[in-house]
XYZ file of N, CA and C in Angstrom:
315
model
N 101.451 -20.751 -23.182
C 100.963 -20.384 -24.497
C 99.967 -21.386 -25.003
N 100.210 -22.695 -24.797
C 99.294 -23.729 -25.214
C 97.980 -23.585 -24.456
N 98.069 -23.198 -23.180
C 96.874 -23.023 -22.370
C 96.020 -21.867 -22.906
N 96.626 -20.793 -23.360
C 95.976 -19.648 -23.926
C 95.234 -20.064 -25.197
N 95.840 -20.957 -26.006
C 95.209 -21.383 -27.240
C 93.979 -22.207 -26.934
N 94.026 -23.036 -25.865
C 92.895 -23.860 -25.500
C 91.766 -22.933 -25.016
N 92.110 -21.925 -24.215
C 91.092 -21.017 -23.749
C 90.459 -20.229 -24.887
N 91.280 -19.873 -25.862
C 90.773 -19.144 -27.026
C 89.833 -20.060 -27.842
N 90.188 -21.290 -27.971
C 89.305 -22.230 -28.721
C 87.992 -22.414 -27.955
N 88.087 -22.480 -26.659
C 86.853 -22.626 -25.807
C 85.955 -21.400 -25.982
N 86.533 -20.242 -26.005
C 85.774 -18.992 -26.145
C 85.088 -18.969 -27.508
N 85.837 -19.338 -28.563
C 85.263 -19.351 -29.899
C 84.134 -20.360 -29.979
N 84.304 -21.561 -29.411
C 83.278 -22.572 -29.372
C 82.014 -22.074 -28.623
N 82.240 -21.403 -27.509
C 81.135 -20.838 -26.744
C 80.388 -19.769 -27.563
N 81.165 -18.924 -28.257
C 80.591 -17.880 -29.115
C 79.755 -18.479 -30.218
N 80.291 -19.532 -30.883
C 79.523 -20.207 -31.945
C 78.201 -20.786 -31.383
N 78.283 -21.399 -30.225
C 77.088 -21.988 -29.591
C 76.068 -20.851 -29.304
N 76.521 -19.748 -28.777
C 75.612 -18.632 -28.478
C 74.979 -18.054 -29.735
N 75.811 -17.955 -30.801
C 75.275 -17.440 -32.102
C 74.202 -18.435 -32.674
N 74.453 -19.692 -32.535
C 73.442 -20.675 -33.016
C 72.142 -20.573 -32.216
N 72.276 -20.380 -30.947
C 71.066 -20.194 -30.111
C 70.361 -18.919 -30.526
N 71.117 -17.848 -30.791
C 70.511 -16.600 -31.194
C 69.764 -16.728 -32.521
N 70.317 -17.509 -33.461
C 69.648 -17.773 -34.721
C 68.276 -18.398 -34.504
N 68.191 -19.255 -33.493
C 66.885 -19.873 -33.224
C 65.882 -18.928 -32.589
N 66.375 -17.801 -32.000
C 65.460 -16.871 -31.329
C 65.040 -15.685 -32.184
N 65.876 -15.366 -33.174
C 65.638 -14.173 -33.999
C 65.036 -14.585 -35.310
N 63.890 -13.974 -35.688
C 63.327 -14.282 -36.976
C 64.237 -13.760 -38.107
N 64.661 -14.673 -38.977
C 65.611 -14.314 -40.011
C 65.012 -13.996 -41.323
N 63.711 -14.288 -41.494
C 63.009 -13.914 -42.726
C 63.385 -14.846 -43.863
N 63.184 -14.352 -45.064
C 63.356 -15.164 -46.265
C 64.848 -15.487 -46.460
N 65.720 -14.625 -46.062
C 67.167 -14.817 -46.239
C 67.718 -15.604 -45.034
N 67.169 -16.756 -44.764
C 67.595 -17.527 -43.603
C 68.821 -18.405 -43.940
N 69.485 -18.077 -44.989
C 70.736 -18.825 -45.335
C 71.841 -18.509 -44.403
N 73.012 -18.406 -44.933
C 74.173 -18.129 -44.095
C 74.211 -16.637 -43.708
N 74.298 -16.389 -42.433
C 74.383 -15.009 -41.922
C 75.753 -14.778 -41.348
N 76.188 -13.532 -41.518
C 77.432 -13.167 -40.822
C 77.060 -12.855 -39.380
N 78.047 -12.857 -38.536
C 77.827 -12.491 -37.109
C 77.250 -11.116 -37.045
N 77.759 -10.187 -37.839
C 77.263 -8.835 -37.796
C 75.787 -8.748 -38.212
N 75.442 -9.427 -39.291
C 74.047 -9.365 -39.730
C 73.115 -10.050 -38.703
N 73.553 -11.097 -38.105
C 72.748 -11.760 -37.105
C 72.543 -10.860 -35.875
N 73.586 -10.217 -35.444
C 73.501 -9.316 -34.297
C 72.662 -8.079 -34.621
N 72.733 -7.595 -35.872
C 71.952 -6.456 -36.283
C 70.451 -6.818 -36.293
N 70.172 -8.010 -36.803
C 68.741 -8.469 -36.848
C 68.225 -8.663 -35.402
N 69.115 -9.198 -34.552
C 68.724 -9.402 -33.145
C 68.404 -8.027 -32.490
N 69.235 -7.032 -32.711
C 69.028 -5.696 -32.148
C 67.715 -5.140 -32.652
N 67.444 -5.237 -33.952
C 66.158 -4.730 -34.517
C 64.970 -5.482 -33.961
N 65.104 -6.804 -33.765
C 64.049 -7.604 -33.202
C 63.759 -7.154 -31.744
N 64.787 -6.952 -31.003
C 64.653 -6.499 -29.592
C 63.970 -5.168 -29.585
N 64.316 -4.234 -30.453
C 63.700 -2.913 -30.482
C 62.224 -3.057 -30.824
N 61.908 -3.934 -31.792
C 60.508 -4.170 -32.162
C 59.694 -4.710 -30.958
N 60.310 -5.657 -30.253
C 59.636 -6.236 -29.056
C 59.425 -5.159 -27.968
N 60.405 -4.267 -27.785
C 60.261 -3.218 -26.825
C 59.210 -2.212 -27.198
N 59.080 -1.916 -28.493
C 57.998 -1.032 -28.961
C 56.671 -1.674 -28.726
N 56.550 -2.967 -29.016
C 55.271 -3.681 -28.813
C 54.924 -3.677 -27.316
N 55.911 -3.836 -26.479
C 55.681 -3.850 -25.067
C 55.201 -2.483 -24.572
N 55.826 -1.435 -25.102
C 55.439 -0.054 -24.722
C 53.990 0.216 -25.148
N 53.637 -0.177 -26.375
C 52.272 -0.013 -26.878
C 51.283 -0.798 -26.053
N 51.674 -2.042 -25.686
C 50.751 -2.863 -24.840
C 50.538 -2.221 -23.453
N 51.598 -1.731 -22.864
C 51.480 -1.090 -21.572
C 50.615 0.169 -21.650
N 50.821 0.918 -22.714
C 49.969 2.106 -22.922
C 48.520 1.732 -23.038
N 48.248 0.707 -23.806
C 46.850 0.245 -23.974
C 46.291 -0.284 -22.670
N 47.081 -0.966 -21.865
C 46.592 -1.423 -20.558
C 46.223 -0.243 -19.679
N 47.101 0.813 -19.665
C 46.807 2.013 -18.862
C 45.520 2.675 -19.369
N 45.383 2.736 -20.669
C 44.169 3.375 -21.252
C 42.938 2.607 -20.862
N 43.009 1.291 -20.937
C 41.857 0.464 -20.579
C 41.543 0.529 -19.102
N 42.590 0.635 -18.263
C 42.373 0.786 -16.824
C 41.642 2.138 -16.507
N 42.069 3.195 -17.232
C 41.376 4.485 -17.017
C 39.950 4.388 -17.447
N 39.697 3.739 -18.577
C 38.341 3.573 -19.059
C 37.505 2.753 -18.101
N 38.102 1.712 -17.532
C 37.436 0.878 -16.555
C 37.064 1.673 -15.302
N 37.962 2.501 -14.822
C 37.678 3.325 -13.629
C 36.530 4.324 -13.964
N 36.570 4.895 -15.161
C 35.524 5.853 -15.575
C 34.163 5.137 -15.607
N 34.139 3.939 -16.249
C 32.875 3.220 -16.348
C 32.396 2.752 -14.961
N 33.321 2.430 -14.060
C 32.973 2.005 -12.755
C 32.318 3.171 -11.980
N 32.908 4.369 -12.180
C 32.280 5.573 -11.508
C 30.872 5.811 -12.061
N 30.708 5.697 -13.398
C 29.421 5.880 -14.019
C 28.424 4.852 -13.474
N 28.820 3.629 -13.344
C 27.977 2.576 -12.856
C 27.553 2.864 -11.400
N 28.482 3.320 -10.556
C 28.162 3.684 -9.183
C 27.188 4.815 -9.117
N 27.405 5.799 -10.043
C 26.525 6.975 -10.052
C 25.098 6.532 -10.440
N 25.053 5.660 -11.465
C 23.729 5.157 -11.871
C 23.055 4.359 -10.765
N 23.821 3.657 -10.024
C 23.278 2.864 -8.915
C 22.709 3.801 -7.852
N 23.422 4.872 -7.552
C 22.925 5.853 -6.547
C 21.671 6.548 -7.043
N 21.619 6.834 -8.367
C 20.406 7.502 -8.919
C 19.255 6.559 -8.875
N 19.507 5.281 -9.106
C 18.399 4.286 -9.059
C 17.839 4.201 -7.644
N 18.738 4.201 -6.671
C 18.273 4.137 -5.261
C 17.423 5.341 -4.970
N 17.867 6.517 -5.428
C 17.132 7.762 -5.182
C 15.757 7.697 -5.858
N 15.727 7.239 -7.149
C 14.471 7.157 -7.869
C 13.559 6.123 -7.187
N 14.109 5.004 -6.754
C 13.298 3.998 -6.057
C 12.700 4.601 -4.783
N 13.505 5.357 -4.020
C 12.993 5.873 -2.774
C 11.935 6.963 -3.042
N 12.111 7.737 -4.098
C 11.062 8.743 -4.480
C 9.808 8.019 -4.890
N 9.997 6.965 -5.726
C 8.830 6.184 -6.174
C 8.092 5.556 -5.009
N 8.768 5.030 -4.014
C 8.085 4.376 -2.922
C 7.388 5.389 -2.021
N 7.999 6.595 -1.876
C 7.361 7.610 -1.038
C 6.085 8.148 -1.792
N 6.141 8.271 -3.115
C 4.969 8.681 -3.859
C 3.851 7.679 -3.758
N 4.217 6.388 -3.853
C 3.154 5.350 -3.778
C 2.561 5.299 -2.347
N 3.357 5.554 -1.354
C 2.821 5.519 -0.004
C 1.933 6.765 0.206
N 2.278 7.899 -0.396
C 1.460 9.104 -0.324
C 0.101 8.839 -0.982
N 0.140 8.165 -2.163
C -1.068 7.869 -2.873
C -1.947 6.921 -2.027
N -1.341 5.950 -1.457
C -2.171 4.971 -0.690
C -2.784 5.641 0.527
N -2.053 6.631 1.125
C -2.625 7.372 2.258
C -3.828 8.180 1.809
N -3.716 8.842 0.636
C -4.831 9.628 0.144
C -5.982 8.731 -0.309
N -5.672 7.573 -0.828
C -6.735 6.590 -1.246
C -7.512 6.146 0.009
N -6.815 5.939 1.117
C -7.511 5.507 2.317
C -8.389 6.588 2.869
N -8.048 7.848 2.722
C -8.854 8.989 3.214
C -10.112 9.135 2.487
N -10.106 8.702 1.204
C -11.285 8.919 0.345
C -12.331 7.831 0.603
N -11.990 6.697 1.209
C -12.933 5.642 1.401
C -13.906 5.876 2.493
């Protein structure tokens, strides 16, 4: 029975230590005075939910930016191919002109 009381005291001490650590991690706001265990755990749960929502929004934004990046990359590649085609048309036109210029001399 004495051993059970010691274990019980150890568990309560461990719980107090964990609650103190939790107080340091959870923003308590203006009412940072004495909190009950229930209010601290409730605030911790709300804080975790808020962090999860922020993470979901951040992941969604990352996916959206990656899609936009792929789209812009495809546009850039398309513009690059058009430029090559325009350059090749321009060079063939200039060589045609120089051929006709030589025939007139």
